Structures are given as C-alpha cells and as structure tokens.
XYZ file of C-alpha atoms in Angstrom:
283
model
C 13.259 -6.665 34.210
C 12.419 -8.830 31.897
C 12.969 -8.427 28.228
C 10.126 -7.438 26.319
C 8.506 -10.153 23.750
C 6.407 -10.024 20.650
C 3.873 -13.344 20.502
C 4.461 -14.198 17.430
C 2.184 -17.553 16.806
C 5.134 -19.928 17.255
C 7.550 -17.760 18.499
C 8.255 -14.894 20.949
C 10.301 -12.727 19.513
C 12.821 -10.826 21.696
C 12.015 -6.797 21.405
C 15.372 -4.409 21.635
C 16.083 -2.286 23.995
C 18.059 0.911 23.800
C 20.741 0.667 21.767
C 19.820 -2.507 19.958
C 19.673 -3.224 16.495
C 15.390 -3.752 15.840
C 14.091 -7.042 13.884
C 14.589 -6.854 10.951
C 11.407 -8.311 8.210
C 12.405 -9.378 4.863
C 9.550 -8.368 2.620
C 8.493 -11.126 -0.594
C 6.107 -9.745 -2.900
C 4.115 -12.605 -4.630
C 2.102 -10.027 -6.950
C 2.909 -9.440 -10.595
C 2.660 -5.684 -10.333
C 5.127 -4.374 -7.039
C 6.118 -1.320 -7.056
C 9.693 -1.881 -5.598
C 10.983 -5.762 -7.557
C 8.854 -5.443 -10.452
C 6.828 -9.256 -9.543
C 10.582 -10.947 -9.446
C 9.200 -13.210 -7.094
C 5.673 -13.780 -8.457
C 6.896 -17.673 -9.142
C 6.995 -20.406 -6.560
C 10.759 -20.954 -7.070
C 12.186 -17.896 -7.516
C 10.076 -16.939 -4.061
C 11.089 -19.848 -1.785
C 14.512 -18.635 -3.300
C 14.536 -15.122 -2.151
C 13.476 -16.045 1.324
C 15.890 -18.394 1.649
C 18.394 -15.681 0.790
C 16.602 -13.382 2.721
C 16.834 -15.594 6.076
C 20.326 -16.335 5.221
C 21.432 -12.567 5.182
C 20.035 -11.749 8.219
C 15.986 -11.320 8.292
C 13.828 -11.996 11.824
C 11.036 -11.932 9.990
C 9.367 -12.652 6.410
C 6.387 -10.708 4.974
C 4.972 -12.554 2.254
C 1.953 -10.381 0.052
C 0.141 -11.369 -2.827
C -2.173 -7.850 -3.416
C -0.501 -4.736 -4.571
C -0.906 -1.823 -1.755
C 0.787 0.696 -4.312
C -1.303 3.475 -4.785
C -4.413 3.085 -7.379
C -3.499 -0.332 -7.516
C -6.584 -2.171 -8.266
C -8.341 -5.053 -5.361
C -7.727 -8.814 -6.507
C -10.385 -11.069 -5.392
C -9.514 -12.938 -1.974
C -9.323 -16.164 -4.336
C -5.997 -15.213 -6.585
C -4.839 -13.910 -3.369
C -5.350 -17.446 -1.479
C -4.366 -19.443 -5.267
C -0.751 -16.478 -4.859
C -0.084 -17.185 -0.871
C -0.671 -20.812 -0.338
C 1.877 -22.796 -2.590
C 4.774 -19.824 -0.623
C 3.189 -19.876 3.130
C 3.035 -24.056 2.684
C 6.703 -23.825 1.483
C 7.880 -21.478 3.871
C 5.817 -22.457 6.988
C 9.273 -24.801 8.385
C 11.678 -22.062 7.506
C 12.694 -21.693 11.000
C 11.628 -17.553 10.911
C 7.952 -16.265 11.719
C 6.355 -16.160 8.655
C 4.011 -12.926 8.334
C 0.885 -12.326 5.621
C 0.661 -8.895 4.668
C -3.736 -8.677 3.753
C -6.622 -7.131 4.943
C -9.220 -10.072 4.114
C -11.064 -12.609 6.909
C -10.804 -15.338 4.865
C -7.381 -14.984 3.837
C -6.398 -14.686 7.109
C -8.288 -17.494 8.402
C -6.525 -19.663 5.462
C -2.994 -18.566 6.202
C -3.267 -19.034 9.867
C -4.191 -22.416 8.944
C -1.611 -23.280 7.486
C 0.564 -21.775 9.672
C 1.158 -18.159 9.134
C 2.607 -16.101 12.758
C 1.674 -12.693 11.800
C -1.154 -11.097 10.113
C 0.049 -7.611 9.073
C -3.024 -5.830 8.207
C -3.159 -2.216 5.919
C -6.649 -1.745 6.858
C -5.259 -2.051 10.819
C -8.482 -4.732 11.224
C -11.150 -2.929 10.350
C -12.887 -5.849 7.783
C -16.224 -7.258 9.556
C -15.139 -10.472 11.470
C -11.871 -9.376 11.243
C -10.414 -9.431 15.505
C -13.242 -12.110 16.362
C -11.196 -13.860 14.216
C -7.625 -13.445 15.241
C -8.883 -13.894 19.444
C -9.320 -17.428 18.728
C -5.637 -17.435 16.875
C -1.894 -17.217 18.660
C -0.474 -14.814 15.873
C 0.801 -11.303 15.607
C -0.670 -8.153 14.647
C 0.581 -5.177 12.923
C -1.991 -2.622 12.551
C -1.494 0.049 10.679
C -2.708 3.268 9.247
C -3.982 4.567 6.133
C -6.203 6.950 5.539
C -8.147 6.454 2.447
C -7.459 3.310 0.415
C -4.933 2.122 -1.991
C -6.926 3.598 -5.425
C -7.624 6.546 -3.209
C -5.007 7.358 -0.600
C -2.689 9.955 -2.607
C -5.652 11.609 -4.210
C -5.505 14.754 -1.419
C -4.307 13.003 2.087
C -4.988 15.891 4.976
C -4.800 16.296 8.075
C -4.580 19.325 10.633
C -1.812 17.527 12.796
C -0.531 13.589 11.330
C 0.975 12.236 14.062
C -1.805 13.656 16.375
C -4.240 11.895 14.788
C -2.330 8.665 13.157
C -1.365 7.787 17.263
C -5.067 8.499 17.221
C -6.401 5.848 15.124
C -3.441 3.204 16.212
C -4.662 4.065 19.768
C -8.319 3.193 18.753
C -7.255 0.175 16.976
C -5.060 -1.698 19.392
C -8.646 -0.836 21.839
C -10.180 -2.587 19.428
C -7.722 -5.527 19.338
C -8.345 -5.512 23.621
C -11.119 -5.593 23.660
C -11.711 -8.506 21.482
C -10.128 -10.762 23.082
C -6.319 -10.196 21.812
C -3.487 -9.702 24.243
C -1.298 -6.638 23.979
C 2.067 -8.990 23.492
C 0.521 -9.661 20.628
C 0.143 -6.341 18.791
C 2.198 -3.968 16.681
C 1.858 -0.814 15.210
C 2.850 0.710 11.623
C 1.958 4.516 11.177
C 1.775 3.684 7.342
C 4.433 5.559 5.565
C 3.344 6.788 2.369
C -0.546 5.071 2.860
C -2.623 8.583 2.670
C -0.040 10.676 3.074
C 2.006 13.599 1.165
C 5.865 14.067 1.794
C 5.486 16.407 4.673
C 3.062 14.403 6.162
C 5.674 11.107 6.010
C 8.508 13.579 7.048
C 6.905 14.474 10.259
C 5.812 11.190 11.078
C 9.614 9.637 10.978
C 10.531 12.419 13.340
C 7.823 12.066 15.334
C 8.503 8.053 16.035
C 9.596 8.039 19.114
C 6.809 9.664 20.747
C 4.056 7.520 18.302
C 5.795 4.141 20.321
C 5.997 5.482 23.368
C 3.010 7.274 23.534
C 1.288 4.046 22.530
C 3.502 2.060 24.832
C 3.299 -0.495 21.459
C 6.579 -2.238 19.729
C 6.577 -0.320 16.499
C 7.460 -1.095 12.658
C 8.787 1.339 10.167
C 8.053 0.131 7.027
C 10.165 2.931 4.106
C 12.164 0.847 2.021
C 12.160 1.697 -1.616
C 8.560 4.124 -0.818
C 8.577 7.589 -2.949
C 9.318 9.244 0.594
C 12.677 7.906 0.038
C 12.576 8.812 -3.504
C 11.368 12.612 -2.913
C 14.644 12.818 0.007
C 16.858 11.073 -2.821
C 15.782 12.174 -6.049
C 16.373 8.948 -6.664
C 13.900 5.857 -8.999
C 13.107 2.947 -7.124
C 16.049 0.643 -7.947
C 18.613 3.211 -7.060
C 16.750 3.758 -3.398
C 18.896 0.928 -1.401
C 21.367 4.155 0.318
C 17.978 6.506 1.243
C 15.761 3.232 2.485
C 18.956 2.342 4.557
C 19.180 5.556 5.906
C 15.603 5.582 7.145
C 16.658 2.452 8.523
C 19.124 3.457 10.815
C 17.085 6.306 11.168
C 14.103 4.768 12.312
C 16.120 2.506 14.594
C 17.569 5.569 15.916
C 14.119 6.838 16.733
C 12.996 3.768 18.644
C 11.126 1.379 16.058
C 11.485 -2.187 17.611
C 11.348 -3.501 13.947
C 11.927 -1.809 10.048
C 10.540 -4.310 6.714
C 12.463 -3.436 4.173
C 13.154 -5.332 0.395
C 17.507 -5.148 0.768
C 18.191 -7.963 4.339
C 21.880 -8.601 3.790
C 22.304 -4.186 3.559
C 20.311 -2.817 5.831
C 21.409 -6.053 8.853
C 25.241 -4.423 8.414
C 24.271 -0.912 8.649
C 22.096 -1.269 11.663
C 25.176 -3.377 12.857
C 27.442 -0.428 12.391
C 24.780 1.752 13.901
C 24.565 -0.182 16.907
C 28.805 -0.596 17.431
C 28.710 2.949 17.423
C 26.610 4.083 20.094
C 26.791 0.734 22.157
C 28.077 1.949 25.697
C 31.900 1.299 26.944
C-alpha cells in the first residue's frame, strides 16, 4: 500500500505509519504578546534566526503566527497582521521546509499564499466568508481546528455534553464543507483544539480519545499542547517550566496516532520522539 501523504503547497509530506514519529511543526510567534515566548521573536532578525535553529533541530514545518490567540487576547487588524507576517514569509519561503501560517482572515490568507506559504492553520476552521472559496483555487494544506467561542470568550464557561463527540462532529462538518468547496481531501488535516474553549477535564478527555477522533475522521491529526495551560494544570508548573510536560504530551499524542505535533521546543521533542520510536520499533 502506498504511503499516505499530505499535499502541502510545494511539498508532499509523508504521513507517519504506525510506530513512526509524527511530523514536528515548530512554532514561530511574531507577536509582541504571545503567552509562551513573550514576544522574543517579534523582530525580523530574531524570527529568522529562531526558524533556522528549529529547522536545524529537526522541524518538518514552521508555523508562523502574528496574532496571539491566548485566552482574552484582543483581535489584530488584517493590516497589522500582514505587517508582522510578510517580511518573515519572504525571508523563510525558500528555507527548504513548508511554511504554515496561523491565520483566520481570508485577506491575510490570500497575501501569504501569493508570497509562498504552503499551509493555512486556522483556529476558526475556515468559517470566515470566502475562506474556502479562496483556498479552493490554491494548493496549500489546510489545518481545520475546533474552537468553542472566540479567543476573547472561549475560556469563560466552556460546556459540552460529550466533548469528543461534539469536536469530532464539528471537524467532520468543516471537512465536508471543504470537500464541497472543491478542496482535495489530501490537503486536509485536523486539530481538536486543546485549550480553545475547553476545561481541563475536556482537554484530558480529548487527549485520551485522540486515536478515536483521528480514525473516525480518517484525516491526519495535529496535536498542539506545547506549554499550554493543560500542561500547567497537570504538572503544577508555570509556562516557562513546562518543557518536560510538553514533551510528555507529544509522546502521548504520537502513541495515540497523531500525524503531527506542534511544539515550541523542537530539538528536545525530536530527541524524545526518536527514543520513543526506537522503543516500540518491531524487532
């Protein structure tokens, strides 16, 4: 059977078979108010240097975000988001790895794709008017994420009757909308949205059900738990002390069938996953 791949703009990414490590997506925040890295990479030179280091450390993709989506974060106008993004996209588009852009705005999607981006990672699941029609004419990958509410409201009182079932149903509906818009299934991946409109109990339930969610939807699943509050709740550690917990989350996601993990600490995660893969490899 041929290996499954994710069609990702200029790249065709091989998806991991059972027992293989997931793809590692390195996080590059070019915001002044990111929850996890304090705006350390807001300036162009620092952003480029950090991306190059993540690639050297083994990142398979770089995910660039210019609008903080931490709980309560204010929205950023498209013009400001593009002002932050475009110099970084131009600088990194020939870095040899796919460039993913974390945005929900069709006008931003249009500009970054024209500049060479390979994936759009949308916390709003491409629900903005015109988003899917725009992307139907592109060749980028799409990461469809679940979020209850908005970044401004999502953690006020998240509530579900069955979080895994409801997240799965939402992602299924959005995947079907993408397919109906003419977007090939080979371009789609999904993200259950840890921390986006979920309590700690919801996050843990989603983690335990990760394999079932991925298998039900039959789409590659991205797990993004690095340094999030769920790691802090499980370990009792502040954000700058969540490395070990984040690595544990990446290994758990790999064991539960995630095709991709989105992380801040690329080198440490790649090393840990190499050990995990060696431990479970068949004789």
